[in-house]
Each structure stands twice: as C-alpha cells, then as structure tokens.
Amino acid sequence: MASKYDLTPRIAPNLDRHLVFPLLEFLQERGLYHEEDILKAKIELLNHTNMVDYAMDIHKSLYHSDDVPQDMIDRRAEVVGRLKALEDGAAPLIGFLQNPNAVQELRADKQYNLQMLNDRYQIGPEQIDALYDYAKFQFECGNYSGAADYLYQYRALCTNNDKSLSALWGKLAAEVLMQNWDIALEELNRLKEIIDSKNFSSPLNQVQSRIWLMHWSLFIFFNHDNGRTQIIDLFNQDKYLNAIQTNAPHLLRYLATAFIVNKRRRPQFKEFIKVIQQEQYSHEDPITEFLACIYVNYDFDGAQKKMRECEEVILNDPFLGKRIEEGNFTTVPLRDEFLENARLFIFETYCRIHQRIDMGVLADKLNLNYEEAERWIVNLIRTSKVEAKIDSKLGTIVMEPNYTNVYEQLIDHTKALSARTYKIVHQLLENAPGQTAR
Amino acid sequence: MASRFWTQGDSDTEEEESDYDEQEDNAAVETTTATAASRYYSGNASDSDDSDGQKRVVRRVKDKRFDELSATVDQMKNAMKINDWVSLQESFEKINKQLGKVMRVTESDKPPNLYIKALVMLEDFLNQALANKEAKKKMSSSNAKALNSMKQKLKKNNKLYEDMINQCREKPELFEEKVEEEQEPEDDDDDEEDEDVDFDEDPENLEAEESDDEDETGNDAETGSGWEKMLSKKDKMMDRQFKDPSQITWDTVNKKFKEIVAARGKKGTGKMELVEQLTFLTRVAKTPAQKLEILFSVVSAQFDVNPSLSGHMPINVWKQCVQNMLAILDILTQYSNIVVDDMVEPDENETQKGADFSGTIMIWGNLVAFLEKVDVEYFKSLQVIDPHTREYVERLKDEPVFLVLAQNVQEYLEKVGDTKGASKVALKRVELVYYKPQEVYDAMRKLAEQDSGDAESGEEKVQEIRGPTAFVATPELVPRKPTFPDNSRALIDILVSLIYKYGDERTKARAMLCDIYHHAIFDEFSTSRDLLLMSHLQDNVQHMDISTQILFNRAMSQLGLCAFRAGLVLEAHSCLSELYSAGRVKELLAQGVSQSRYHEKTPEQERLERRRQMPYHMHINLELLEAVHLICAMLLEVPNMAANVHDAKRKVISKNFRRLLEMSERQTFTGPPENVRDHVMAATRALRQGDFDKAFAVIKSLDVWRLLRNKDSVLEMLKAKIKEEALRTYLFTYSSAYDSLSLDHLSKMFDLSDAETRSIVSKMMINEELHASWDQPTGCIVFHDVEHTRLQALAFHLTEKLTVLAETNERAMEARFGGGGMEGLPHRRKDGQDYAGAAASGGGAGRWQEFSFNQNRQGSSGGRGGYTISGRASAPGLASSGFSRDRQARSGRAYQTGSGARGGQSDGSTRMVNLNRGVRT
C-alpha cells in the first residue's frame, strides 16, 4: 500500500546511476520493499559502474557467503587495468595541473591556454581528452571528489561544447553525491543557462535535458536552505512546467509540496491549481489530490482524508522525508511544516465560504482535538490572519463579513492601466523615432 | 453477357482448334487448349454450352443442331425458374424451328428425345401454373397473356407427339438413357471428340489436371478475370507473331513494346486495347527487368483508362491494377538488384540484362506515386458510388486488398531504404484506418482473413487460366494477405511513429491529425488534446492545403464529441463552436454541399468541392454533432444568461445558440420538437425554469444517442450536468428573493446529494458568482446583499471599457511592431492569432480576414469563444480582483496556447497549455 505512491521507479530512469544509490539507501531504511530486492537492485546498478568492490560486498551480504562470482573478479581486474591506462594517458596534464606555479600561467583565454600548453608542455588535445576520460572513470569508480576536480579543470580547457556539457553534468552529479549543496546549486544554474540558451539540436532533446535537470535538482532543493523557494522558481517557469506536464507529471508532487510549504507564492499558486486540475488524469498523487480537493472540488472531507495519506507519502519519499536527528528524537521537519500549512489551507478556504462554523466540526476537519483547534484558531485570530470571533457559548466561530470596498475595487481595476498606457506610449516612441521629431 | 463470351470463345477456340490440327503432338499447345477450355468453366458455366456448340460446328452439323436444341431447352428451364412466360413463349417457338432443322439433319421422322422431354416438362409446368390461381393473378399483364397463348399452342403442338409424351411420362428413365445412346453411336469421329465430351462432363477432372499444369508452369501473377474479352484483330496478329516461343527474342518484344507505348495517347488507340496488348507482352517478356518495365507501363496505361477527373477507374481495372502492382513487387523482391527510380533516364538496353545479371539494373518507375494514384482512384470510386447500394459495400470490401498492397510497398521501400516514400505509404494506410472504431476495425480484419482464405483457392484459379506460359515466371513472393495487429491503436502507433520519424511536414501533420482523431474515437480525450496542442497544428493549419484543413475539422469535431462523452462540456463546446459559427458545417467537414443564399458558387468551385467530399462511410454523424454542440452551448449559456440578466448582450458564450434561442422565442406557437434543434430549444426552455426533469427527458428523447457506444453512461453524465446547471440557474435567478436557503431543501429540489450541492454552491461562492456564505451549524446558505448602486455599476463598466481600450492599444501595437517589442508589458495578450478561420476551409482569403476580425472584436469584449492564443494571465492584478473582471478573463480562455512559444521559435520546448484554464474553479 505504501509503495503505491513510491516514485522511485519513475524518478530513477531520469537520474544518473550513481544518484539512484541514495534513493535505494532510503528505501532500504524505510523497509517498503524486501531487503533482498533492494540489494539485488543495487548489484544491478553497480554492474555497469566500476565500483566492483562495493558490488562484491553487497553480493556477500545478499547471499551470506564469501564467494564472489567469477565475472565480478574478472571485472575488477579489468577495471584496475583500465584505470592504470587512463591514468597514464592523463598523467602529463595532471602533472601540470598539480604544479601550482604552472597553473598560474593559465589565463582566461582558452585559445591562449591551449597554445601555451601545446608549446611548452607538449600537452595536446589528446591529453586533454584523456583527462576527461580519466575523470569519467574516476566518477564511475565512486571517487567523486577527484572526478569533480578533474572535470572542473577539464572544463577550463576544453573547447568541445558537447563534451563540456557532459562534463558539467558530471560535475553536478559529483557535487550532489558529495552533498556540497551550495556548489551543486551553482552548477545547476550554470547548466540551466546552457540548456535554456543553447539552440539544442532538437526540441525533444531540450525537453529531455530539462527533465533531467529537474530530477537532479530535487536532491539540491530539498537539502539546500533556500531550496523550497528556488524549486518553485525553477519548476514553475513555463518551459519547465510544460516539460513536467509533458513527460514527468510525477514531479508535480514536489512542486505542490513546495507550494504548500511556501506561503509567499500565492499568485503563482492559483495558476498551479489549474495545472493540477488539468493533470489529474495523468498522475495520481495524494498531495496534488489534496490540493484538488480543496481548490477544485471544495470537498473538505476528502481533503482531510488526503491529508493523512499525504503524511504517509512524505515519510516515504526520499526527498521529502528527510529526517533530522535532534538528541534522541528524529523529526521530519517537512512533514510538520506540511501538515501545519495544509491545515491552514483547509481552514482558510472553509472560512471563505462560511459565516458560522461549529468548532467541533472544524476541529475534526483539521485533524485536531477541540482544545487544540480552539488554541490554533485563537492564534490565527491574534495574528490577524483571520477576521473572526469565537462564540464560546455556542461553540462556533463567526466570520466577519468581508466585502471589498467598491472604491477599492475600482482603484484596483484602474491602477495598472496608467502604467500600461505609459509603457505603450513609450514603446511607440521608441519604435517610431522619425515621428517623434514632430 | 453472352455476347462477350461468344466473341472470346470465337477467337480463341478457332485458333486453338487449328493449332490443334496442325500440331497434334505438340504438348505445349495441348495445354493451351485445355487451358482455354477450362476458362469456360471457371468463367461462366451456363454459357459454356453455347460455346461448346460453337466448337463442334467445325466438325458436324448435326451436333450443332443438337446443341442448339439443348441450349434452348436450358433457356426454357431458366425462364421457368423465374416464371417468365414471355421468354418461354419465344423459346418454344425457337425450339420448334430448331426441331425442323434437327429432323432434317438426322433424316428421321422421330423427334429427338430431348425435345419430347422438354415438352413434358413444359406441359407439367403449364399445368402447375394454371393451377396456381393466386400466382396467376399476380402476373403482369404481358406475362399472363403469354401464359394463355402458350396454353393453346402447347395443346395443339402436343397432340402431334401425344403417344411419345405418354411414353415418356411412363418411363422417363428410358428416355434418359436413350438420349445418351442416341448420341453416342453418332459420335463416330476421332477420339479427340470423345475427349472433349469428357471434358464437358467432367470439369472437376479437368481442373485437377489443369492445376497440375499450372503448378509447373507457374504462371505469372499477371492475371485476367473476365475483362480481357475484347481481343481485337491486332491482338490476334500479335498472338500469332509471338506464337512460337522459340522465335521470341528480347528484341522483338522490346520493339513491340516501344511501338505500343508510342501509340499511347494517340487518337484511335483504344485505351483498353493498349492495356491488353501490354498485358500480353508481360507474358512474353524475356527478362525480369523487361517484364518489370512493361508492367509499369501496364499500370500507367490502366490509370489512363479513366479519362475524367471526377469519374473513377472501373473497378475491375482497379483490381487488375492492384494485381499488377503486386506482380511488380514480386519481381522486385525476387531480383533485388533491380532498382526502381523515377529520376534516372535508364539506358535503352538496360532491360536486356537477364535474371542472372548481378549488377544493378535501373528501371524507371515510381512506386509511391502509383500507390497514391491507386488510393486516389479507390477514394474517388467511393465518392461516386451511391452509398446506399450493394455496390458500395462490395467496394468497401476491396479495402484490405489495397492495404495489402500498401503494406507490401511500404515494406519494400523500407527495405530499400526509401524512408520518405515509406512514410508516405504509411500515411495512406493510416488514412484508411484512423476513422475506424474498434468494431469496424475488427470486422475489416476478419474480412481480410476470410478473404485470403478464399483467395487461396479462388484467386489461384482466376490467376492461372491465362494463355501462353510466361517466359519470366515469378512466384508470388510478397504476401497477398494483410497482417493486422489486434487493435487498430497498435497499427496506428507503428505507422505513425514511422511517419513522425521520416515523413515530411505535410505527411506528419496529416498523420498527427489522424492520430488525434483516432485517440478521440477511443475516448482518450486528454491524449488527443495534448497531441493537438503540442503539435501546434492550430497555429498553422490555415496555411495548409484544403484536404488537410478538412481533416483538421474532422479531428476537431471528433475531439469535441470525445470531450462530450467524457463530460467536459466546456471543452466540447470550444471544439465545436467554431464549426457551427458560420453555419457551413457540411462544407467544413466535406460531408455534402451546403447551399448558401448569399453567394452563388461557380460551377468550377462546385466541382472542386465535390472532389473533396468524404466517402459516406467516413462521415461523422451531423445530427449527433449538432446535438452535442447545442447541448453544450445550452449547458453553458443558460446559467450564463441567468447570471447576466441585465446586460445579456455582453457575455455571449455561443452566438449561434443565442440566435437560435431568439428565433424560437419569436415563434408564436411552439409545436412539439421535431429536429435536433427543436429538442434542444425545448430543453432550454425547461432548464430556464429550473425544470431539469423535463429538460432531460426532452434531450433523452433524441434518437441520435443510439449512435453512442456508451449511451447509458453519457446520458447519466448529461443528467448530472443538467441538474447542476439547473441548480446554478435557479440560484442565479432567485437568489435575490431569498435571505437564506437550506441545503436540504435545495438538494431535494434538484435531486442531488448534499455533498454535490454543497460542492456546487461552494464553487459559486468562491468564484463570487453568488454573494452568499454557509451557515454551518444550521446547514443554510445565507445570502448577502451586495447590490451596487447605479453609479457604482456604471463606474465598473467604465473601468472595464478602459481595460478593453488599453488591451486594444496593446494589440494594435503588437500588430504593428511584432511581438518582440512587447515583452516588457505586464499583461501580454496576443489575440491577433485567431483560429476562427482555421476551421473554415472552403472560403477564400477575403473571408478569412473578415472572420478573424469579427473574432477579434468579440475577443475584446471578453467573450471569446474561439481558440485564441493569449499569454498566461500573469498579471497579478487580474487573477484576483473583482467579480466581473475575473469572469471576463476566464470566459474566453479555452484553447489558448502561450505566447512564449510563438514569440521564441528558437525555444522549441514542447509547449502545452491547458484547455481547462477557463474552467470554473
């Protein structure tokens, strides 16, 4: 049941092999699946990487034996051999890069650098490519920090756009795996710029890149301090939202969560509700359904049910269910935040269409007991988020009728007009310089 | 009918007979004789007597007379079967004349037993007919008259042979045997005659022998059914010329071929004759390449058979043509070194290279063009044939035949690596399948399987009855049986993905539209909507050719129907409203010609239009379409009118519907509903009163619903919708009269559950359509009185008009300077791109303009119903301000695509914006 909403199978294809490990680790911890299955999946993953030692360990723990299949041993020998070869290939350049004096000679001009390397150190394009291969290999072996360094340097030297792009992806993956969120975020933005600006060979390719980018970014956004705002900034862009709708509707879960947790994004939120409504058919997810219940169907009982499901989902999601250990407590900060905000959403909408509400019913709807609910509401009233009074004799909340002043409305309507007109005139003048002379 | 066979038999038999005499021991010729003989059997059994008689005339007069006699008897039998006394009478007179001749020849005074038997038969039948009074009454006057005269004649005649007749009646077996006996002793000539008789009596035997022969000779696939009947003298000459196989060389064939081709198109060259001659040549062609070259000429000559653009190729020629194409493919498959291309000018003697030549041989030809032509002819024939006849159904059954051909051509092209051509062919296949629901598809599949089952035995026979053995025998390599996946979706998916990969723009667009259409038939609204929006077809369909525009319209209407079935009223309405806005639905869907009062069409235009018509079996039911459109309009418009009683003119959702409503309201008396329109109008009247039961009953009584597969669930959905809209209408209309209203009461009134009612009312509250709020403890709706004063209302109008003004300015700017300069504007709207016109296909450019202009104006007043492109309503002020503004912003938002995608072509992200943006939230 709990695995019904597990997105790992849908997310994994859009990630790098190495990035799937953290997800599997998480799943293993949660115990949603059989341990054996997960271990098998891990071996499967590792089979195509160079982390053969790790694969051997897993194999041992999976079958409780010390025997390792012959092909793994063979592969290990092969990997080691190849590592040597690549290392030799890249040795001249690495030697150069490790010499701080020599590195200082590099300048911002790539052409100059290449020329200089070629003339003075006999380091040609082959060696530079070798560096790339070596970095890739290092990454495959699980040596992410090494890979990240080499890739960074490679990018400084490389002139091939495609390879440079792959190097950037590699760098991002390495940073994510090392959990350097700040640097990863920088890389992410760099990558995003390239994807958005570059004239991709095909639109399809571009969409695919965007989808990858979004998947990879999940690691960053749900770990970075400022991530929840940024995820909205990224995902809610038209181009990215379209990509989500087209190819990866499951990502709506994360965007929805970010919206719920983030209070300051109301204008975009309305648009987002429409997207959710439209995508209902293609993806079933408690979190989006929760929003649909409140804002599309006004079904508060349903919303309340969904809220419970949401809690479950959040706990089982590798990105959302991140836990923090405080002393001997483990808390899932996002869950608490989510529930608090979700309650607020229900309450807000509920209040908008009611003028009198029974406290008992409300408490029920909010998944709180009577006292808690009263306290909660009093808090809201005090912080003037709600204009209401509690009638404690009848046990009801009475809403203050809230009409917008007619004059306010009129002003609202017309406020933007002058700015728009001004802009238009401005543009008109700009576009027709000849006529301004008159 | 008979004459055809007469002539045919004439020429062939005469010749073969003479051959026979000359070269009795020539085995090969014997086969041909046999083949010729067998043709009569498979050709037309009833006529075989005639021709057989003809054959014997060379040898014996007596036999001929006898045969004539028996032929007449057969005719009489036939006439009896259909109770045709007139022809019976004629036959009787004929038989008496013949009797005289026979008597003279046999020199006996006794009439032949055959004659006596006939008399007996006739007498019996006459008595029977006379006894049956009732049947007699029913007879036509001429028939009855003939019967009476027959009665008298027969009486007189029979007196002469009275004793013999009695004898015959007593012992019919005697006469039976006697006939044989009498004839056999007379057959005293050579054994060959006997053989012939054997053939006559034992056709099965012959056939068996025959098929053995055929297997050996492996006749070319080039076949003839009945149509090769008019062998002219020239042909016979040719036959002679090529009679001796040893004499035929590549050169003679080539020379003859050039000669015939040169005659093509000249005056006095019969088109069919040309085909005949070429067909003959294929049989004597010396090399595969030559045969191929000639076959190509045959096919193009066959295309010539039909001279006019509007008429279609005769069906048998079409079938023949398909067979020829298959033969071409056979050769191409067998000799993979032969390359077909229409770009090269092949060497004169290219075709001389024989089957064992290993290099590539270039042959001129274009398979794709031929295939397309075959398709066009098929399409035309369906356009022309009256759809209510059996002929039409028969013609439809030829579809698998074409599909086989297309499939084979496509496979061949794929093998050769001509992916572009393959994708074109794939499109042809898609176009034959896309409009078929699963049931029809299954039927076609079954038919194809059945057909090929029959064809195994049947087709073989037809094919192998040809005359001389082909020199270049090609086994049937390509399958003659279409292979269909289990469901049409799978088939379409395969083909469409091929097209998307390799096809050119037009092919892709058409394939996409077919895909959309097909998804819509299968009730996958969201998929097909996404395809439509992602492909940007709406943006550029008006630049495409008319037949693609028609396809687009068809896809749109099917999408509308699909949306309706799924219960998406607003979407359905936005899909369909364009079609109905100009009242030219028939024209737009190419399902008939609509008469316009306002302008006459030139004959030229009319002809063009007629050529575009869809064949009947592809039609979308117009009544259903109209019903769906009007019902959607009703569901949207009735509450809308109730909400804006004061200025109804302002927010019009469906102009068309409003106009109809006005017309029906102007009527003094309203009779019971007759057509679709009346029904919907009657339902509208009921709905406006809040009488949902009656409204639903009227709608339900429409008989178009039987056309829907899931009729019950659709009606269920419709009922729920009607209730909902009735509730909304009620609240709009009467809310001012209430201070509070209980939920229970409301639910009971509209037969809805509490939850549904609550949901609907809540939605209205949130959207500020209803100024009220819930009183939760008592379960009541409490209405707030927020009427604006007159001054305030006017002020609101003013601000709205100002907004419109500002928007118009912006649009004017945009039109003048292009979208690029407007990026900075807070509120981008690109209404300039309207697809209003997209649906209109027939009209000229002028009308487009006018059309979209109208739409623009409408757009500015807020009630755009069309597929307007507009930016996301990103201005913060817009989304959440006042009531009227909000509604305005929403009402027209169906089918938008974002401006971003249009602005930045370089940004090719698949862009998809919802249909739902305008839905009430």
Short mmCIF file of N, CA, C and O in Angstrom, two decimals, chain B residues 347-381:
data_model
loop_
_atom_site.label_atom_id
_atom_site.label_comp_id
_atom_site.label_asym_id
_atom_site.label_seq_id
_atom_site.Cartn_x
_atom_site.Cartn_y
_atom_site.Cartn_z
N ASP B 347 19.20 3.41 -69.48
CA ASP B 347 19.81 3.06 -70.74
C ASP B 347 18.81 2.29 -71.61
O ASP B 347 17.96 1.57 -71.11
N GLU B 348 18.90 2.51 -72.91
CA GLU B 348 17.99 1.85 -73.85
C GLU B 348 17.87 0.35 -73.58
O GLU B 348 16.80 -0.20 -73.50
N ASN B 349 19.01 -0.23 -73.43
CA ASN B 349 19.03 -1.69 -73.37
C ASN B 349 19.23 -2.22 -71.96
O ASN B 349 19.69 -3.33 -71.76
N GLU B 350 18.87 -1.37 -71.04
CA GLU B 350 19.05 -1.76 -69.64
C GLU B 350 18.33 -3.06 -69.34
O GLU B 350 18.82 -3.91 -68.62
N THR B 351 17.16 -3.19 -69.94
CA THR B 351 16.33 -4.33 -69.58
C THR B 351 16.80 -5.61 -70.23
O THR B 351 16.25 -6.67 -69.99
N GLN B 352 17.81 -5.48 -71.05
CA GLN B 352 18.29 -6.69 -71.72
C GLN B 352 19.00 -7.61 -70.74
O GLN B 352 19.09 -8.81 -70.94
N LYS B 353 19.52 -6.99 -69.72
CA LYS B 353 20.25 -7.78 -68.74
C LYS B 353 19.32 -8.80 -68.10
O LYS B 353 18.25 -8.45 -67.61
N GLY B 354 19.75 -10.01 -68.13
CA GLY B 354 18.86 -11.09 -67.73
C GLY B 354 18.79 -11.28 -66.24
O GLY B 354 19.30 -10.48 -65.45
N ALA B 355 18.12 -12.35 -65.88
CA ALA B 355 17.89 -12.62 -64.47
C ALA B 355 19.19 -12.90 -63.74
O ALA B 355 19.30 -12.67 -62.53
N ASP B 356 20.17 -13.40 -64.49
CA ASP B 356 21.41 -13.78 -63.82
C ASP B 356 22.41 -12.62 -63.76
O ASP B 356 23.49 -12.75 -63.24
N PHE B 357 22.01 -11.48 -64.31
CA PHE B 357 22.88 -10.31 -64.27
C PHE B 357 23.00 -9.84 -62.83
O PHE B 357 22.01 -9.73 -62.11
N SER B 358 24.22 -9.60 -62.39
CA SER B 358 24.37 -9.36 -60.95
C SER B 358 24.41 -7.88 -60.59
O SER B 358 24.14 -7.50 -59.46
N GLY B 359 24.75 -7.04 -61.52
CA GLY B 359 24.82 -5.60 -61.21
C GLY B 359 23.44 -5.01 -61.04
O GLY B 359 22.42 -5.68 -61.18
N THR B 360 23.39 -3.75 -60.70
CA THR B 360 22.09 -3.13 -60.53
C THR B 360 21.51 -2.78 -61.88
O THR B 360 22.22 -2.38 -62.80
N ILE B 361 20.23 -2.96 -61.99
CA ILE B 361 19.52 -2.60 -63.21
C ILE B 361 18.57 -1.46 -62.86
O ILE B 361 17.79 -1.58 -61.92
N MET B 362 18.67 -0.38 -63.58
CA MET B 362 17.80 0.75 -63.27
C MET B 362 16.54 0.68 -64.12
O MET B 362 16.61 0.52 -65.33
N ILE B 363 15.44 0.82 -63.48
CA ILE B 363 14.17 0.84 -64.21
C ILE B 363 13.45 2.11 -63.81
O ILE B 363 13.44 2.49 -62.64
N TRP B 364 12.82 2.72 -64.80
CA TRP B 364 12.08 3.92 -64.48
C TRP B 364 10.74 3.54 -63.85
O TRP B 364 10.06 2.64 -64.32
N GLY B 365 10.38 4.25 -62.81
CA GLY B 365 9.10 3.98 -62.19
C GLY B 365 9.04 4.63 -60.83
O GLY B 365 10.07 4.97 -60.24
N ASN B 366 7.84 4.83 -60.33
CA ASN B 366 7.72 5.45 -59.02
C ASN B 366 6.60 4.74 -58.28
O ASN B 366 5.41 4.99 -58.50
N LEU B 367 7.01 3.88 -57.39
CA LEU B 367 6.02 3.05 -56.70
C LEU B 367 5.08 3.89 -55.85
O LEU B 367 3.88 3.66 -55.81
N VAL B 368 5.65 4.90 -55.18
CA VAL B 368 4.83 5.70 -54.27
C VAL B 368 3.75 6.43 -55.05
O VAL B 368 2.58 6.44 -54.67
N ALA B 369 4.16 7.00 -56.19
CA ALA B 369 3.19 7.74 -56.98
C ALA B 369 2.09 6.81 -57.47
O ALA B 369 0.91 7.16 -57.43
N PHE B 370 2.49 5.63 -57.92
CA PHE B 370 1.49 4.67 -58.37
C PHE B 370 0.54 4.31 -57.25
O PHE B 370 -0.67 4.29 -57.42
N LEU B 371 1.13 4.06 -56.10
CA LEU B 371 0.28 3.66 -54.98
C LEU B 371 -0.69 4.77 -54.62
O LEU B 371 -1.87 4.53 -54.37
N GLU B 372 -0.19 5.99 -54.63
CA GLU B 372 -1.07 7.10 -54.28
C GLU B 372 -2.20 7.22 -55.29
O GLU B 372 -3.33 7.51 -54.94
N LYS B 373 -1.84 6.97 -56.54
CA LYS B 373 -2.85 7.05 -57.58
C LYS B 373 -3.90 5.96 -57.37
O LYS B 373 -5.10 6.21 -57.50
N VAL B 374 -3.45 4.78 -57.03
CA VAL B 374 -4.39 3.69 -56.75
C VAL B 374 -5.32 4.10 -55.62
O VAL B 374 -6.53 3.90 -55.68
N ASP B 375 -4.74 4.72 -54.61
CA ASP B 375 -5.52 5.15 -53.47
C ASP B 375 -6.54 6.19 -53.88
O ASP B 375 -7.71 6.13 -53.52
N VAL B 376 -6.09 7.14 -54.68
CA VAL B 376 -6.99 8.20 -55.13
C VAL B 376 -8.16 7.61 -55.89
O VAL B 376 -9.31 8.01 -55.69
N GLU B 377 -7.84 6.64 -56.74
CA GLU B 377 -8.91 6.04 -57.53
C GLU B 377 -9.91 5.32 -56.62
O GLU B 377 -11.11 5.38 -56.84
N TYR B 378 -9.38 4.67 -55.63
CA TYR B 378 -10.26 3.97 -54.69
C TYR B 378 -11.17 4.97 -53.99
O TYR B 378 -12.38 4.78 -53.88
N PHE B 379 -10.55 6.04 -53.53
CA PHE B 379 -11.29 7.08 -52.83
C PHE B 379 -12.37 7.66 -53.74
O PHE B 379 -13.52 7.83 -53.34
N LYS B 380 -11.97 7.91 -55.00
CA LYS B 380 -12.92 8.52 -55.92
C LYS B 380 -14.09 7.58 -56.17
O LYS B 380 -15.24 8.01 -56.24
N SER B 381 -13.78 6.31 -56.30
CA SER B 381 -14.87 5.38 -56.59
C SER B 381 -15.86 5.39 -55.44
O SER B 381 -17.07 5.32 -55.65
#
